Amino acid sequence: MKVNLSLAAFPAMRHLKAAASALSEPLTEPFLGTLAREHAQLVPQNFGILDEVTVDELVTRYPQTQFRLHANVRVLREMAVWDLSNFAEHSAHWKQAATISRLLSAPAYSAHAGERRCSFDGVLNAARHAADLFGCKVAVEGHYPERGNSAKYHVATWEEYRALFESGVPYALDLSHLNIVAHFTGRFETTLVTEMLACERCAEVHLSDNDGLGDQHQTLKDEPWWWSLLPHVHANSVIFTEGNHRRARRKESQR
């Protein structure tokens, strides 16, 4: 099983510096072993504008790595939380992100479903329009119940994950998000998760750890409940770890 690095592993760093930390030499995680460098996600957790000059530098420095965008990575000077639920409101961001994605020759892009600003069908239609814009697979990433506002986001319950699975659109399955769903509901829907992992529409699988209360992006150190399901991941899915290596290194150095 190849697990690649999301640059979310090095948050609060500029894109080029995060890439250097992630890709210049092989990295390991305690539970995952040596991480692959075939793919890398460019993410909103990193600083700076991901413009054409930065993209050219990334592609030149790391020709062995296929980059792709994730969520509302910053592509314009104007910062915004742009996702599938407000697709029409941020057309400039989506168009620029599509330009950057095409420059990277990215095979896929994963987008957050977003808040309940529109209907679920509106999210799915936005994903289809985005796929036409990007010229590649656009995968819907689901959420989880947020403390104090469990109905804030689309795709935050097991029933909504089932609806996403049955919708026919590509998706990205974040297993740490599902840990929060399981904690909130008290149910571990292993059959559904297995079916979603095994489907050809599962474009990405995201791994990290948390305590079930929030998306803490911890590195994996122990076997989570979904670990035994990973052999079912479709052969064309790309697996990314989003565990925070900066935090893990800092804790290690303090011991």
Short mmCIF file of C-alpha atoms in Angstrom, two decimals:
data_model
loop_
_atom_site.label_atom_id
_atom_site.label_comp_id
_atom_site.label_asym_id
_atom_site.label_seq_id
_atom_site.Cartn_x
_atom_site.Cartn_y
_atom_site.Cartn_z
CA MET A 1 0.00 0.00 0.00
CA LYS A 2 1.50 3.31 -1.13
CA VAL A 3 0.71 6.31 1.05
CA ASN A 4 1.64 9.70 -0.39
CA LEU A 5 2.09 13.02 1.38
CA SER A 6 -0.37 15.85 1.41
CA LEU A 7 1.47 19.11 2.05
CA ALA A 8 -1.02 19.50 4.91
CA ALA A 9 1.69 17.53 6.73
CA PHE A 10 3.66 20.80 6.85
CA PRO A 11 1.08 23.51 7.60
CA ALA A 12 1.82 27.21 8.03
CA MET A 13 4.73 27.04 5.59
CA ARG A 14 4.95 28.53 2.12
CA HIS A 15 4.21 26.11 -0.70
CA LEU A 16 7.81 25.70 -1.89
CA LYS A 17 9.17 25.25 1.63
CA ALA A 18 6.47 22.71 2.50
CA ALA A 19 7.27 20.82 -0.70
CA ALA A 20 10.98 20.81 0.16
CA SER A 21 10.22 19.43 3.63
CA ALA A 22 7.92 16.77 2.19
CA LEU A 23 9.68 15.70 -0.99
CA SER A 24 13.42 16.40 -0.81
CA GLU A 25 14.15 13.17 1.03
CA PRO A 26 12.11 10.11 2.05
CA LEU A 27 9.89 10.59 5.09
CA THR A 28 8.33 8.08 7.42
CA GLU A 29 5.38 7.93 9.79
CA PRO A 30 5.49 5.56 12.78
CA PHE A 31 2.50 3.52 11.65
CA LEU A 32 2.77 3.96 7.88
CA GLY A 33 6.47 3.44 7.27
CA THR A 34 8.22 5.17 4.36
CA LEU A 35 5.90 7.50 2.47
CA ALA A 36 5.64 7.58 -1.31
CA ARG A 37 6.43 10.71 -3.33
CA GLU A 38 4.56 9.84 -6.51
CA HIS A 39 1.72 12.26 -5.71
CA ALA A 40 1.39 15.36 -3.55
CA GLN A 41 -1.52 17.62 -2.63
CA LEU A 42 -1.22 21.41 -2.65
CA VAL A 43 -3.41 22.65 0.17
CA PRO A 44 -4.95 25.72 1.85
CA GLN A 45 -2.92 25.09 5.03
CA ASN A 46 0.18 26.48 3.26
CA PHE A 47 0.96 30.17 2.91
CA GLY A 48 1.27 32.29 -0.19
CA ILE A 49 -0.50 32.42 -3.54
CA LEU A 50 -0.17 29.30 -5.65
CA ASP A 51 0.49 31.08 -8.92
CA GLU A 52 1.97 30.08 -12.27
CA VAL A 53 5.54 30.91 -11.18
CA THR A 54 5.27 28.73 -8.07
CA VAL A 55 3.76 25.89 -10.08
CA ASP A 56 6.60 26.06 -12.61
CA GLU A 57 9.12 25.92 -9.76
CA LEU A 58 7.40 22.91 -8.17
CA VAL A 59 7.25 20.98 -11.42
CA THR A 60 10.90 21.78 -12.20
CA ARG A 61 12.20 20.83 -8.76
CA TYR A 62 10.15 17.66 -8.32
CA PRO A 63 9.63 16.04 -11.73
CA GLN A 64 9.06 12.66 -10.05
CA THR A 65 5.96 13.95 -8.24
CA GLN A 66 2.49 14.46 -9.70
CA PHE A 67 0.92 17.46 -7.95
CA ARG A 68 -2.79 18.15 -7.55
CA LEU A 69 -4.89 20.80 -5.80
CA HIS A 70 -7.01 20.22 -2.72
CA ALA A 71 -9.93 22.29 -1.43
CA ASN A 72 -9.64 26.10 -1.35
CA VAL A 73 -5.89 26.33 -1.81
CA ARG A 74 -5.12 30.02 -2.29
CA VAL A 75 -4.83 30.82 -6.01
CA LEU A 76 -5.76 34.54 -5.96
CA ARG A 77 -4.75 37.49 -3.79
CA GLU A 78 -8.30 37.67 -2.48
CA MET A 79 -8.66 34.98 0.18
CA ALA A 80 -11.94 33.06 0.30
CA VAL A 81 -13.43 29.81 1.51
CA TRP A 82 -14.60 28.56 -1.85
CA ASP A 83 -16.15 25.14 -2.05
CA LEU A 84 -18.87 23.31 -3.93
CA SER A 85 -21.72 24.82 -1.93
CA ASN A 86 -20.84 28.38 -3.06
CA PHE A 87 -19.55 27.50 -6.52
CA ALA A 88 -21.37 30.33 -8.32
CA GLU A 89 -20.23 32.99 -5.84
CA HIS A 90 -16.52 32.41 -6.39
CA SER A 91 -16.24 31.81 -10.12
CA ALA A 92 -12.91 33.69 -10.36
CA HIS A 93 -11.30 31.38 -7.79
CA TRP A 94 -12.62 28.28 -9.52
CA LYS A 95 -11.42 29.45 -12.94
CA GLN A 96 -7.93 30.26 -11.64
CA ALA A 97 -7.74 26.96 -9.75
CA ALA A 98 -8.68 25.17 -12.98
CA THR A 99 -5.88 27.03 -14.80
CA ILE A 100 -3.35 25.99 -12.15
CA SER A 101 -4.61 22.41 -12.16
CA ARG A 102 -4.23 22.19 -15.93
CA LEU A 103 -0.68 23.59 -15.71
CA LEU A 104 0.09 20.75 -13.30
CA SER A 105 -1.56 18.21 -15.63
CA ALA A 106 -3.32 17.07 -12.49
CA PRO A 107 -5.40 13.89 -12.81
CA ALA A 108 -7.89 14.96 -10.13
CA TYR A 109 -8.96 17.69 -7.74
CA SER A 110 -10.76 17.17 -4.42
CA ALA A 111 -13.24 19.78 -3.20
CA HIS A 112 -15.10 20.15 0.08
CA ALA A 113 -18.85 19.74 -0.14
CA GLY A 114 -19.16 22.85 2.04
CA GLU A 115 -21.82 24.36 4.25
CA ARG A 116 -25.55 23.94 3.70
CA ARG A 117 -25.87 27.08 1.57
CA CYS A 118 -27.50 25.09 -1.21
CA SER A 119 -29.16 21.72 -1.69
CA PHE A 120 -27.24 18.45 -1.83
CA ASP A 121 -28.13 18.24 -5.53
CA GLY A 122 -26.59 21.70 -5.89
CA VAL A 123 -23.30 20.35 -4.50
CA LEU A 124 -23.36 17.43 -6.95
CA ASN A 125 -24.15 19.71 -9.90
CA ALA A 126 -21.30 22.02 -8.89
CA ALA A 127 -18.94 19.04 -8.87
CA ARG A 128 -20.03 18.12 -12.39
CA HIS A 129 -19.55 21.71 -13.63
CA ALA A 130 -16.16 21.86 -11.92
CA ALA A 131 -15.07 18.65 -13.65
CA ASP A 132 -15.85 20.26 -17.01
CA LEU A 133 -13.92 23.37 -15.98
CA PHE A 134 -10.87 21.49 -14.70
CA GLY A 135 -10.83 18.87 -17.44
CA CYS A 136 -10.23 16.14 -14.87
CA LYS A 137 -11.96 14.21 -12.12
CA VAL A 138 -13.39 16.45 -9.37
CA ALA A 139 -13.99 14.51 -6.17
CA VAL A 140 -16.44 15.59 -3.46
CA GLU A 141 -14.98 15.36 0.04
CA GLY A 142 -17.45 14.93 2.87
CA HIS A 143 -17.36 16.46 6.33
CA TYR A 144 -18.38 15.51 9.89
CA PRO A 145 -20.66 16.89 12.61
CA GLU A 146 -19.14 20.01 14.10
CA ARG A 147 -19.47 20.45 17.85
CA GLY A 148 -22.21 22.95 18.60
CA ASN A 149 -23.56 22.89 15.02
CA SER A 150 -23.88 19.31 13.81
CA ALA A 151 -25.93 20.35 10.77
CA LYS A 152 -23.47 22.96 9.48
CA TYR A 153 -21.96 20.93 6.62
CA HIS A 154 -23.19 18.78 3.78
CA VAL A 155 -22.18 15.08 3.94
CA ALA A 156 -21.71 14.88 7.70
CA THR A 157 -23.77 11.78 8.58
CA TRP A 158 -23.62 8.13 7.56
CA GLU A 159 -26.85 8.57 5.61
CA GLU A 160 -25.36 11.47 3.65
CA TYR A 161 -22.20 9.49 2.91
CA ARG A 162 -24.46 6.76 1.53
CA ALA A 163 -26.21 9.37 -0.63
CA LEU A 164 -22.83 10.61 -1.91
CA PHE A 165 -21.83 7.03 -2.72
CA GLU A 166 -25.06 6.43 -4.63
CA SER A 167 -24.93 9.78 -6.47
CA GLY A 168 -22.59 8.61 -9.22
CA VAL A 169 -20.06 11.45 -8.74
CA PRO A 170 -16.39 10.88 -7.80
CA TYR A 171 -15.48 11.47 -4.16
CA ALA A 172 -12.56 11.67 -1.75
CA LEU A 173 -12.96 9.65 1.43
CA ASP A 174 -11.29 11.15 4.50
CA LEU A 175 -11.19 8.35 7.07
CA SER A 176 -10.35 10.74 9.90
CA HIS A 177 -13.60 12.58 9.13
CA LEU A 178 -15.43 9.26 9.35
CA ASN A 179 -13.90 8.67 12.78
CA ILE A 180 -15.67 11.83 13.96
CA VAL A 181 -18.94 10.67 12.34
CA ALA A 182 -18.56 7.32 14.12
CA HIS A 183 -17.81 8.98 17.45
CA PHE A 184 -20.80 11.31 17.10
CA THR A 185 -23.28 8.59 16.08
CA GLY A 186 -21.87 5.67 18.04
CA ARG A 187 -21.94 3.57 14.85
CA PHE A 188 -19.14 2.12 12.76
CA GLU A 189 -20.53 1.59 9.27
CA THR A 190 -17.75 -0.68 8.06
CA THR A 191 -19.78 -2.16 5.19
CA LEU A 192 -20.49 1.26 3.70
CA VAL A 193 -16.87 2.37 4.16
CA THR A 194 -15.63 -0.81 2.48
CA GLU A 195 -17.98 -0.28 -0.46
CA MET A 196 -16.89 3.33 -0.85
CA LEU A 197 -13.18 2.48 -0.68
CA ALA A 198 -13.56 -0.29 -3.27
CA CYS A 199 -15.47 1.83 -5.80
CA GLU A 200 -13.76 3.15 -8.94
CA ARG A 201 -15.19 6.61 -8.15
CA CYS A 202 -13.10 6.83 -4.98
CA ALA A 203 -10.43 9.21 -6.32
CA GLU A 204 -8.58 9.80 -3.05
CA VAL A 205 -8.33 8.40 0.47
CA HIS A 206 -7.11 10.71 3.24
CA LEU A 207 -5.52 9.37 6.42
CA SER A 208 -4.79 10.98 9.79
CA ASP A 209 -5.74 10.46 13.42
CA ASN A 210 -7.98 12.27 15.90
CA ASP A 211 -9.86 11.65 19.13
CA GLY A 212 -13.26 11.65 17.43
CA LEU A 213 -14.05 15.20 18.55
CA GLY A 214 -12.35 17.26 15.83
CA ASP A 215 -10.19 17.07 12.69
CA GLN A 216 -6.82 17.26 14.47
CA HIS A 217 -4.60 15.90 11.66
CA GLN A 218 -2.50 13.81 14.03
CA THR A 219 -0.01 11.32 12.62
CA LEU A 220 -1.07 7.70 13.00
CA LYS A 221 0.60 5.85 15.86
CA ASP A 222 -1.97 3.14 16.63
CA GLU A 223 -4.34 1.06 14.54
CA PRO A 224 -7.65 2.88 13.99
CA TRP A 225 -10.93 1.02 13.54
CA TRP A 226 -10.83 1.50 9.75
CA TRP A 227 -7.29 0.15 9.28
CA SER A 228 -8.40 -3.37 8.30
CA LEU A 229 -10.53 -1.88 5.51
CA LEU A 230 -7.62 -0.35 3.59
CA PRO A 231 -6.88 -3.48 1.52
CA HIS A 232 -10.20 -2.76 -0.21
CA VAL A 233 -9.02 0.61 -1.60
CA HIS A 234 -9.52 0.69 -5.36
CA ALA A 235 -6.32 0.32 -7.37
CA ASN A 236 -6.80 3.71 -9.02
CA SER A 237 -7.36 5.61 -5.77
CA VAL A 238 -4.47 7.69 -4.41
CA ILE A 239 -3.90 7.56 -0.65
CA PHE A 240 -2.61 10.66 1.16
CA THR A 241 -1.55 11.13 4.75
CA GLU A 242 -2.56 14.49 6.23
CA GLY A 243 -0.86 13.83 9.56
CA ASN A 244 0.92 16.93 10.87
CA HIS A 245 4.66 16.15 10.66
CA ARG A 246 5.65 19.57 11.97
CA ARG A 247 3.74 18.97 15.19
CA ALA A 248 5.03 15.39 15.49
CA ARG A 249 8.64 16.55 15.08
CA ARG A 250 8.16 19.29 17.65
CA LYS A 251 6.78 16.82 20.21
CA GLU A 252 9.60 14.41 19.50
CA SER A 253 12.24 17.11 20.02
CA GLN A 254 10.71 18.05 23.39
CA ARG A 255 11.08 14.56 24.80
#
